[in-house]
Each structure stands twice: as structure tokens, then as C-alpha cells.
XYZ file of C-alpha atoms in Angstrom:
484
model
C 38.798 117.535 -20.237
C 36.606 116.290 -22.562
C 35.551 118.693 -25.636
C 32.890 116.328 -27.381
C 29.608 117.921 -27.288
C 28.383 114.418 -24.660
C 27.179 115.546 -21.841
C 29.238 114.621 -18.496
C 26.510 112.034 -17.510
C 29.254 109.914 -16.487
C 29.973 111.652 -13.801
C 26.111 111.075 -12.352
C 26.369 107.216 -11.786
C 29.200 104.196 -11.705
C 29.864 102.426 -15.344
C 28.882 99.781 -13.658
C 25.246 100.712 -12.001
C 22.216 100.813 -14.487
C 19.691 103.558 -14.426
C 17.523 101.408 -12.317
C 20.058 101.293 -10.070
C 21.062 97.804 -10.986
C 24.201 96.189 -11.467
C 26.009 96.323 -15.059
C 27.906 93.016 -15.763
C 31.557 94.258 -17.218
C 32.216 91.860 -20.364
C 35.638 93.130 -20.975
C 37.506 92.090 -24.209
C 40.656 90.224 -23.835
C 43.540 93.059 -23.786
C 46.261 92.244 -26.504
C 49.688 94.220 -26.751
C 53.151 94.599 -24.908
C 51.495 96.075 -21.357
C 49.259 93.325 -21.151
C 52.450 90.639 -21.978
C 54.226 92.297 -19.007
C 51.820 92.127 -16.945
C 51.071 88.983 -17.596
C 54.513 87.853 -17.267
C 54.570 90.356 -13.888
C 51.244 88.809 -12.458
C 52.940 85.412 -12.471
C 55.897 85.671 -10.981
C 54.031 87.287 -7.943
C 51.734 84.296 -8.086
C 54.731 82.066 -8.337
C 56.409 83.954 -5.326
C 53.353 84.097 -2.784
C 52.332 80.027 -3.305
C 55.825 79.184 -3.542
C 57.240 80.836 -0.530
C 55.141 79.037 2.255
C 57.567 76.296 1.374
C 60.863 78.030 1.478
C 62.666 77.939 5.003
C 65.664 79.182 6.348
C 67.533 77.404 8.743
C 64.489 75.302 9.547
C 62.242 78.377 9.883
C 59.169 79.519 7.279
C 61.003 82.116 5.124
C 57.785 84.903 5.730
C 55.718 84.252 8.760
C 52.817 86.923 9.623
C 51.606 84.775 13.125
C 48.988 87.292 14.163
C 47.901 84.847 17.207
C 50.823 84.409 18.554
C 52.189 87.838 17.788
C 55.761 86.209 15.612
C 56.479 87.032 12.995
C 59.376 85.799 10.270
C 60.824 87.923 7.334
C 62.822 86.297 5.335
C 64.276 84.855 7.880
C 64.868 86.880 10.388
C 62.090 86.050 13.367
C 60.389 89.265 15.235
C 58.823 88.799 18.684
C 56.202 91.386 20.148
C 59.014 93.045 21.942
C 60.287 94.395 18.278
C 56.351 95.748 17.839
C 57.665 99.125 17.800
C 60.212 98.094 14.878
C 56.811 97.461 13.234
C 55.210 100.243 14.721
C 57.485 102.569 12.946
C 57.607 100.334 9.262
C 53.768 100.843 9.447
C 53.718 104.642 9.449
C 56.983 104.539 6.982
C 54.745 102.132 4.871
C 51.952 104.699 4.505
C 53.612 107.624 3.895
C 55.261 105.976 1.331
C 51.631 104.875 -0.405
C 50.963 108.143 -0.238
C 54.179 109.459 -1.844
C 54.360 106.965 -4.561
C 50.744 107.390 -5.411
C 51.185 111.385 -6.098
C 53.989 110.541 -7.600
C 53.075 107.576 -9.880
C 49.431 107.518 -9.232
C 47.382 104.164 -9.118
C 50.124 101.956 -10.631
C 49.771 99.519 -7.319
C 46.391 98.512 -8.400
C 47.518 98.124 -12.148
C 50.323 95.905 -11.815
C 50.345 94.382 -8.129
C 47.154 94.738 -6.337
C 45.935 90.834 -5.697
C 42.534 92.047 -6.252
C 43.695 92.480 -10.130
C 46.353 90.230 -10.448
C 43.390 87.059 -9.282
C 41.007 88.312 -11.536
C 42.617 89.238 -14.855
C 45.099 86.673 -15.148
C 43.558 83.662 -13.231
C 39.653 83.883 -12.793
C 39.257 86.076 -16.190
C 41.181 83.756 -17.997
C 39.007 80.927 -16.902
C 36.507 82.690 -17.837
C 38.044 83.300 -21.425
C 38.913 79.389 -21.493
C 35.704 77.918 -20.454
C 32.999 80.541 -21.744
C 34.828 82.110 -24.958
C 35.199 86.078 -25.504
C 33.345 88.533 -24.226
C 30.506 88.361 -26.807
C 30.380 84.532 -26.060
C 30.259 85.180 -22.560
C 27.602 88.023 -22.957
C 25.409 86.010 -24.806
C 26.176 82.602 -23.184
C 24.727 84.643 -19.851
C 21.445 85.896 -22.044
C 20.593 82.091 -23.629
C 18.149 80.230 -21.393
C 19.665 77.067 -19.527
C 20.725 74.233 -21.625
C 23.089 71.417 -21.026
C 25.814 73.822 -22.548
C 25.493 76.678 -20.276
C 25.305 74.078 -17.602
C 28.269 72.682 -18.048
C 30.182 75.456 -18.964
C 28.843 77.355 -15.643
C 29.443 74.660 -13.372
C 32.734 73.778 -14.518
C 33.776 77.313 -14.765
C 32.540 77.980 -10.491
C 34.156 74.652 -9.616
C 37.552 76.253 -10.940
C 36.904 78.933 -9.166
C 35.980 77.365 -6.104
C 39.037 75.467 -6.419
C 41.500 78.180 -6.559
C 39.552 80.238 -3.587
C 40.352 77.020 -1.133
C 43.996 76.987 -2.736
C 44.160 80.657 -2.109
C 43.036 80.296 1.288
C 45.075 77.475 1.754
C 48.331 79.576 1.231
C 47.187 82.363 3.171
C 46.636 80.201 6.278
C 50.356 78.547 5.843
C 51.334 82.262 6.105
C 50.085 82.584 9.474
C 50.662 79.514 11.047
C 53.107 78.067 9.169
C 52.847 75.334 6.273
C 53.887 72.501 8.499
C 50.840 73.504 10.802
C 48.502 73.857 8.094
C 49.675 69.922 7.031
C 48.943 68.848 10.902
C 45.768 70.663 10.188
C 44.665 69.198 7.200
C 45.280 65.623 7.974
C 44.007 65.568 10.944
C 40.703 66.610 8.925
C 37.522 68.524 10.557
C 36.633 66.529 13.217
C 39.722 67.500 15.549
C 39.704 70.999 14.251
C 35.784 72.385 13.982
C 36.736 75.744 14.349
C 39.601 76.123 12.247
C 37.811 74.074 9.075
C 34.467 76.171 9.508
C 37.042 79.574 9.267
C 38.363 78.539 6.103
C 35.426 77.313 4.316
C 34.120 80.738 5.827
C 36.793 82.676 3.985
C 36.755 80.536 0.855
C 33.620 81.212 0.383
C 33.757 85.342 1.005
C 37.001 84.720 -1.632
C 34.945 83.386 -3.967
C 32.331 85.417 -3.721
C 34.454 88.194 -4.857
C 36.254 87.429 -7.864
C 33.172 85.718 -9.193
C 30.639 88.011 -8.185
C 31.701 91.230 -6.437
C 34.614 91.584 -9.234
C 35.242 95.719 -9.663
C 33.255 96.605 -6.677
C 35.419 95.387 -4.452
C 38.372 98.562 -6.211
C 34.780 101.087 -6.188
C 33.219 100.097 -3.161
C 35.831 98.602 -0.775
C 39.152 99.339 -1.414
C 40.104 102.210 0.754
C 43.394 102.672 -1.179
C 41.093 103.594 -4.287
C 38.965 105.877 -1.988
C 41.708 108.121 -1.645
C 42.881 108.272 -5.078
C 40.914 111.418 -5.340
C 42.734 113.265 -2.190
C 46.343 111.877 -3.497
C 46.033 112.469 -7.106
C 47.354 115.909 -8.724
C 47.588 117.280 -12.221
C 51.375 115.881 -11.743
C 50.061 112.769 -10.774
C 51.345 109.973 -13.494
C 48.333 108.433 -14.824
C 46.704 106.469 -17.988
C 45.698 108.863 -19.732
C 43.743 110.246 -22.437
C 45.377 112.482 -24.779
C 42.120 114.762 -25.761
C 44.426 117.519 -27.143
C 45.567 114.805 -30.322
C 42.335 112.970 -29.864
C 39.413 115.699 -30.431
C 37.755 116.160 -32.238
C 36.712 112.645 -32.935
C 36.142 110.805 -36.221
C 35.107 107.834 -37.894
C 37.923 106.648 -40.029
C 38.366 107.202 -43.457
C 41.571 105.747 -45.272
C 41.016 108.096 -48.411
C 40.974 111.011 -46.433
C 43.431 113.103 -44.451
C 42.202 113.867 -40.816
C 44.808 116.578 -40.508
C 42.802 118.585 -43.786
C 39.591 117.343 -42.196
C 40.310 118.811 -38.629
C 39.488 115.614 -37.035
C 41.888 114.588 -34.414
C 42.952 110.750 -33.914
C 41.119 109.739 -32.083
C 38.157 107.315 -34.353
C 35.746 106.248 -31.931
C 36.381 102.848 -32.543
C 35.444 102.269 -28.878
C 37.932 99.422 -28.537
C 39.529 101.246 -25.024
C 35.837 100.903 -23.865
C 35.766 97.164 -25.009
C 38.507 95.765 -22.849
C 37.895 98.153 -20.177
C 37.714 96.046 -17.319
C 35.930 98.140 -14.705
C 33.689 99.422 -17.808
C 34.656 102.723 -18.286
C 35.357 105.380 -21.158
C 38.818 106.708 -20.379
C 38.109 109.414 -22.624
C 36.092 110.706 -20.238
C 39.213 111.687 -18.010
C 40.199 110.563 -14.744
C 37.462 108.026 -12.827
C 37.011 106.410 -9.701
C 36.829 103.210 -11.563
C 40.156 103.579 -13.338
C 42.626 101.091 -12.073
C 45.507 102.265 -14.491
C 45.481 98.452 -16.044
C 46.866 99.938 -19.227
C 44.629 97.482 -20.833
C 43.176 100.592 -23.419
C 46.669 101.714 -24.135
C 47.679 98.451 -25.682
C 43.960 98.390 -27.183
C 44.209 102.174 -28.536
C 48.059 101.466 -29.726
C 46.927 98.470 -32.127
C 44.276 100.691 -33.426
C 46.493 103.454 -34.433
C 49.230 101.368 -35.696
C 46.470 99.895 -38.051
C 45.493 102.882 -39.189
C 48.978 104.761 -39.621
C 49.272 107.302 -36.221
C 51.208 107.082 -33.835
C 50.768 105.258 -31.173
C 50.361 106.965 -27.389
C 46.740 108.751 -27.513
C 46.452 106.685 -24.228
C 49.587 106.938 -22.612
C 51.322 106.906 -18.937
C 51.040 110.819 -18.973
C 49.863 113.663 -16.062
C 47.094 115.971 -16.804
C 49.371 118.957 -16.882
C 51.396 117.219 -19.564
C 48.588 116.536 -21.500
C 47.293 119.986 -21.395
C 50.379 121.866 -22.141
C 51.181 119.390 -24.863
C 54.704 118.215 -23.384
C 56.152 115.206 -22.900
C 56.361 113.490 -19.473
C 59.353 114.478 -17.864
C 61.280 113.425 -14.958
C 61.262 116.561 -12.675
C 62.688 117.914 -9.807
C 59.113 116.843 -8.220
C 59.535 113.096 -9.177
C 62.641 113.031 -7.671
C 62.383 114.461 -4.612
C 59.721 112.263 -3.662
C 61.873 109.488 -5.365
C 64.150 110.604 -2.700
C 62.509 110.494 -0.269
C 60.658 106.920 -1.070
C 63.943 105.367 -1.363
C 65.014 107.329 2.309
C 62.063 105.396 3.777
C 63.225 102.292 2.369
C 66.396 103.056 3.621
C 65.249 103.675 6.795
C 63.515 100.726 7.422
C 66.485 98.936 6.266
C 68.540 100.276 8.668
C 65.827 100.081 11.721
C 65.894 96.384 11.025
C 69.433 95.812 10.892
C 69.713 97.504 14.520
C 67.896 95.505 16.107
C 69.622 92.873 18.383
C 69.127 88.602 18.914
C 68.747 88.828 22.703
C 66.852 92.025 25.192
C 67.851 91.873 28.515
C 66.112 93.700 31.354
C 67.548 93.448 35.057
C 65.652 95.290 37.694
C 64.940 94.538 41.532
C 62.426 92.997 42.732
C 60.016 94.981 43.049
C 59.022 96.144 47.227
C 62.701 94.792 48.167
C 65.229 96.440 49.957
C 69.121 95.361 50.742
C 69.199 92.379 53.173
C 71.982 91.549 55.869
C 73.327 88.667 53.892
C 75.966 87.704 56.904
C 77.988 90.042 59.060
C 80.544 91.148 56.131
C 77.614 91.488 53.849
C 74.970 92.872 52.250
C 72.873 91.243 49.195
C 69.985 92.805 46.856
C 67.664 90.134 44.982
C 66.774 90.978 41.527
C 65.010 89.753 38.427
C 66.502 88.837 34.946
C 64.653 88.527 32.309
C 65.733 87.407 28.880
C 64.152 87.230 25.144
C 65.505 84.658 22.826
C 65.567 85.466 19.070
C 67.323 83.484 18.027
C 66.966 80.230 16.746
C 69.103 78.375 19.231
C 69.004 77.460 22.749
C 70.781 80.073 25.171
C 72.516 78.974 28.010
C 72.248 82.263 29.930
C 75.196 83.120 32.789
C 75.305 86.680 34.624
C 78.594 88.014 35.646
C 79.281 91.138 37.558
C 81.911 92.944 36.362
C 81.550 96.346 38.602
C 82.031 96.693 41.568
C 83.522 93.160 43.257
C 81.198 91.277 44.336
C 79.335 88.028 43.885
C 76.531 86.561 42.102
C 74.048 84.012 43.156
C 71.491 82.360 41.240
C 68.003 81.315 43.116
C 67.084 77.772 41.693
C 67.798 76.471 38.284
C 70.704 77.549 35.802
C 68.966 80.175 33.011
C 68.346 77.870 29.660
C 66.152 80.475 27.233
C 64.725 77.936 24.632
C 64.942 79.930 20.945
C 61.635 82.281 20.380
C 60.704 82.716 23.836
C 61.191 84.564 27.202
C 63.222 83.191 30.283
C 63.819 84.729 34.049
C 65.365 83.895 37.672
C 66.026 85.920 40.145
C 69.615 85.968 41.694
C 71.362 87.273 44.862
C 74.074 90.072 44.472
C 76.166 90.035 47.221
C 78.282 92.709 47.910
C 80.817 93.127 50.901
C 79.999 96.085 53.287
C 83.155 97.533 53.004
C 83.433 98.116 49.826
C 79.610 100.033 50.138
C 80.375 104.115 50.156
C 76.199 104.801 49.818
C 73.122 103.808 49.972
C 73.017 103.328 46.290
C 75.658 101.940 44.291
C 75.772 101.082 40.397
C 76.403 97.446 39.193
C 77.640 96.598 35.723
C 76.711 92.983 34.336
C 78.281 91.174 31.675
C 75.447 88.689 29.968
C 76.820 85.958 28.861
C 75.771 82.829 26.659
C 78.804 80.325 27.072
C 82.009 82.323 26.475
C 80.583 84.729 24.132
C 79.501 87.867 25.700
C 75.884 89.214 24.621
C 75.630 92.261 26.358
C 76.253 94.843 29.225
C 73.757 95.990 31.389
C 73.241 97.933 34.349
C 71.446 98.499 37.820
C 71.648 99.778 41.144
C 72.041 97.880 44.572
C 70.615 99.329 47.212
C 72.751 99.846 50.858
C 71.670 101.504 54.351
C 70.623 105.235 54.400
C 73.031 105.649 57.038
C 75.896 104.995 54.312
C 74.881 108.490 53.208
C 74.638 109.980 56.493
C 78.002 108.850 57.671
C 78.970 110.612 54.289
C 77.648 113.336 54.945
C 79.242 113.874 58.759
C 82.717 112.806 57.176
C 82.296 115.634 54.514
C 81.806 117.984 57.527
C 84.320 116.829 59.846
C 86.481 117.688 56.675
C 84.897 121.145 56.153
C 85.231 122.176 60.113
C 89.002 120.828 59.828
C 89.257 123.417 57.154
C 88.075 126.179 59.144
């Protein structure tokens, strides 16, 4: 892709790994232009949304819950118990096929516009940095200068802020999983009731910190196994930020007196300002990278350059490879929307799996190793086992009626009461007059009730003498030899 006469020696090493083999410190200029005020604008509202929604319940409930411990789990209100893992199960698999749909599709704009690793660092520890230490030259030469008082300061104020925000971080993350009225209980009742707990978060603060001050862009090269697979997922359909080599070569300083169409230059002017705010440190006129984290932060760089200079804007644009190289505009084709299609089927269908799923699971089955019993002379009785999963958010009075065949129902010990959340069981007695018993297996229909309202039906089997079948059997041949 690229036609300057450079060699590829990009390609041999990271931007961000010396010769030596040591690491390169990324001073990227603050971006400037329209894509970085939406993403700016973008970055906080998710910020505002994931520290603000620990505190937002419904009905008395955390609005998004992710309790791995416990296995519950809350989304947006609506609570999921282990027995709806395979609702997750299936949103999993649904999740990654669409990460790998939308990323053919629209290539890495996740990691541009919504990836925490890039919304912390560009918009809350960058801008720290940019506050505290000054631009990137500042910064660069702030970090050359021996130690004074100044760089003192400025250092130890500028870690403290980011120490601060890593706890905070943390903080939030915890309330996610247990809850932001646990993490309260938690912190007032302070380290000495909860070792464990405190050493785990200081644990993660500090791997938290550790990464957005130090580990920065490694964490997208190194790490990040969605940026692994860029290179499997991506296509020449693939929508990417792209150079546009066919206007931009061959390069040129500027001249204002002259005309670069009459000189053959293209418009590209080497100003290297796309390499300046570059935040992972690379040359996107190199072509597609590893590094590249589509952060459109050397489009709105490139744009201000040629709107100073009188071209149009767009050498670095949202464009595929094949676009580029044909020389036609990015299009919305029948590609794009098939998978669109198709993304917004998965959506769909996890929609729908979610709204199937029901408040209460019931599961009757005999006790297991039982057979029928002689309950009194007139009849017989089966014992079973009645469980019952709460998911709601109220207390369920739980009563068992048989509606097929006539017959009667009695409960061993204690009335059913299923607290909300959790799992409740009894066994009862059905009772069942001999009479009415044709074989040795005969299906039962339950209604499950919760007061008057009905919750579901459900059925089993109760379980008579063999010889039921056998005196069946000799009435069905009496019949046959009266035939003959």
C-alpha cells in the first residue's frame, strides 16, 4: 500500500519497541476536530452510565447485577438465577458471533469509540496528563529534565490522581458484583472485619493502575485478545481508518505558490501531524497495523491540515482497502447489510430468548427408589418431590392442586413459602382411590398455584400394582376369545 520509496521496516518491530528492544514512551499530541468532540462527548456518557448505574434500582433491586459468587445476576431489572445459565449460555455464543460480524463489517470501531481500555486513558488519565504535565513536548521533556521540585510535584500529583480514580474504578466495579449497598457494609466496616476482601481491591487497584499509567497501548498490542484477531477478521471490505495513498502519493512538502496537481505531488505534505497525535505511535500511512485502534484521532489531525492548506478534507477517512484502491466511495452494499441483518437477528434473538423466559420453574418428580404404597384399603398413594425457583421479587405462597385424575393431595410438614431469589421443596402424598386405577402407571396433571393465581401446569406419573396391567391384559383376552 505504500508507494514511497521507505522501506517496510515497520513491519519488523512495534512503534512502540526501540531497536534495543526497549520500550518507546508514546507522547501523543492532543487530537483536535469533530471525531475527537464526539468522542469525547461519547466517552462520557459511558462514564456517566457505568458509575452512575450502581445506584439505580428497580423495585428495590440494583438495576445491573453481574454476582459471579453467587451465580445472580440482574439486568436492568430483571433478576437471572443459575437455572437461566443456558439463557446465558446461548447470549454468549450470540455475543461472539456478533463481534465477529460487526468487526468484518465495521472493523475495530469497538476499540475506537467504546473499549474502556481507550475511553480511561484518552479522556480521563491522558487528560490528566495534559492538565498537570502540559502537551506532549512538555511532557516529553518534563520526563528528560533531572528531578526538581517541579517534576516532583507535578509527578506525584499527577500518580495520586491516578491512583485515585483506579480505587474509584475499582470501587464501581465491585458494587457491580455485589451490589452497592454491600460494598457500603463493606467499606464501613473498614479492613479489619474484611482482610480478604480489602487486600483484593487494593490488589486490583493497583494492577488498574498499573495499566493506564504504565502498561498504556500494550495492554490493545499485547493483551487484548479482541485486537489479536483483528488480523483473522479484517478483509479488504473491512471499514477501517484509513489512508488514502492513491490522493496522498506521492508526498510533498508544501508550497503555497505552487500547484501540486502541475507538480505531480499528491496531498499528502508530510507534515507528520497523523503521526503526532497517534496514540499507539504509529504512521497510518503505512497501512493497516496491529497497533491501530481506529481512534480517528489522525483524521481530525489530517482534516485541519488540509483545510489549512485548501484540499479537501478525507485523505484519512472511515474507508475499506478495496475502496481505496479502486478509487470509489464507501458504499453501503449488499455485504454490509446482510451482516447488518443478521447483527440485528442476533439482537433480536436474544431479545426474544429473554422475554420467554418465565418468574417461577417447577419440577415434580418421585422420590427417587419409591414405589406406590397401600395408603388404606380404598387407596393407594405415591410420595413425590416439588421443587420450586422463585424469581421473582416477592414471596410465593406455593399450593399444589391436582386437577387430573380425582384424587387428593397431601402435603408432608410445613405449607410451601418460596422466599423471592431462591429455591423451595416438600414432598407431598398423592392419594388416589384404587378404583379409579386402570394401570400400573397413570398420568397426573397439577395446577401450581401461588394464592388464586395459577402459575403453571405440570405433569407426572403415579405409579399402581403391575397386576393392574395384568388384569388388563386377561380382560382384553376374555374379550378377544368372546369374539371367536
Amino acid at each position: 500500500m505504500n508507494n514511497s520509496e521507505e522501506p517496510d521496516s515497520f513491519r519488523d518491530r512495534l512503534s512502540t519497541i526501540g531497536e534495543q528492544g526497549n520500550r518507546v514512551w508514546v507522547y501523543p499530541k492532543r487530537p483536535k476536530g469533530p471525531y475527537f468532540n464526539k468522542r469525547l462527548v461519547f466517552s462520557y456518557l459511558l462514564m456517566l452510565f457505568l458509575f452512575g448505574a450502581p445506584f439505580i434500582k428497580i423495585k428495590g433491586d440494583p438495576m445491573l447485577l453481574f454476582n459471579i459468587i453467587e451465580r445472580k445476576f440482574i439486568l436492568f431489572g430483571v433478576i437471572f438465577w443459575p437455572q437461566d445459565f443456558h439463557l446465558f449460555v446461548l447470549t454468549m455464543i450470540t455475543f461472539i458471533v456478533f463481534i465477529v460480524l460487526f468487526t468484518v463489517i465495521y472493523g475495530r470501531l469497538f476499540c475506537g469509540w467504546v473499549c474502556p481500555q481507550t475511553v480511561f486513558m484518552e479522556f480521563v488519565y491522558r487528560q490528566i496528563e495534559y492538565l498537570i504535565e502540559g502537551n506532549h513536548s512538555q511532557q516529553r521533556k518534563l520526563d528528560a529534565q533531572s528531578w526538581n521540585f517541579d517534576k516532583a510535584w507535578k509527578k506525584s500529583l499527577k500518580h495520586l490522581l491516578f491512583f485515585t480514580f483506579s480505587i474509584l474504578t475499582i470501587l464501581i466495579f465491585i458494587a457491580y458484583i455485589i451490589g452497592i449497598d454491600q460494598l457500603k457494609d463493606l467499606l464501613e466496616k473498614g479492613p479489619k472485619d474484611n482482610v480478604t476482601a480489602f487486600v483484593a481491591i487494593f490488589a486490583f487497584t493497583v494492577a488498574h493502575y498499573f495499566v493506564f499509567a504504565k502498561f498504556r497501548e500494550q495492554v490493545c498490542i499485547i493483551v487484548c485478545p479482541y485486537g489479536r484477531l483483528q488480523g483473522v477478521l479484517l478483509d479488504r471490505n473491512s471499514i477501517q481508518v484509513s489512508y488514502d495513498y492513491k490522493r496522498g502519493e506521492p508526498r510533498g512538502k508544501h508550497n503555497p505558490l505552487e500547484k501540486r496537481e502541475n507538480s505531480s505531488k499528491g496531498d499528502c505534505i508530510e507534515c507528520g501531524s497523523c503521526e503526532l497525535v497517534c496514540p499507539t505511535g504509529i504512521d497510518i500511512r503505512n497501512g493497516s497495523q496491529l497497533e491501530c485502534i481506529n481512534c480517528t484521532a489522525c483524521m481530525d489531525a489530517c482534516d485541519a491540515v488540509m483545510t489549512r492548506i485548501g484540499r479537501p478534507k478525507g485523505l484519512i477517512r472511515y474507508a475499506s482497502e478495496r475502496t481505496i484502491a479502486e478509487g470509489t466511495p464507501l458504499k453501503v452494499n449488499a455485504r454490509v447489510v446482510f451482516y447488518s441483518v443478521v447483527l440485528v437477528g442476533l439482537l433480536g434473538l436474544i431479545a426474544y430468548l429473554f422475554t420467554i423466559r418465565t418468574d417461577v420453574e417447577t419440577t415434580i418428580l418421585r422420590v427417587q427408589g419409591s414405589m406406590y404404597q397401600e395408603y388404606d384399603s380404598a387407596h393407594y398413594s405415591n410420595i413425590y418431590l416439588v421443587q420450586v425457583v422463585n424469581k421473582t421479587r416477592k414471596e410465593l405462597p406455593i399450593r399444589l392442586v391436582l386437577e387430573k385424575p380425582e384424587g387428593e393431595i397431601k402435603m408432608m410438614g410445613d405449607s410451601l413459602i418460596v422466599r423471592k431469589g431462591e429455591v423451595g421443596e416438600a414432598n407431598f402424598l398423592v392419594v388416589l382411590s384404587k378404583e379409579l386405577l386402570k394401570s400400573s402407571a397413570t398420568e397426573l396433571k397439577f395446577k401450581i398455584m401461588s394464592g388464586d393465581q395459577e402459575i403453571e401446569e405440570m405433569k407426572s406419573t403415579f405409579v399402581g400394582p403391575n397386576k393392574l396391567d395384568d388384569t388388563d391384559d386377561d380382560e382384553n383376552d376374555k374379550a378377544g376369545e368372546r369374539k371367536e
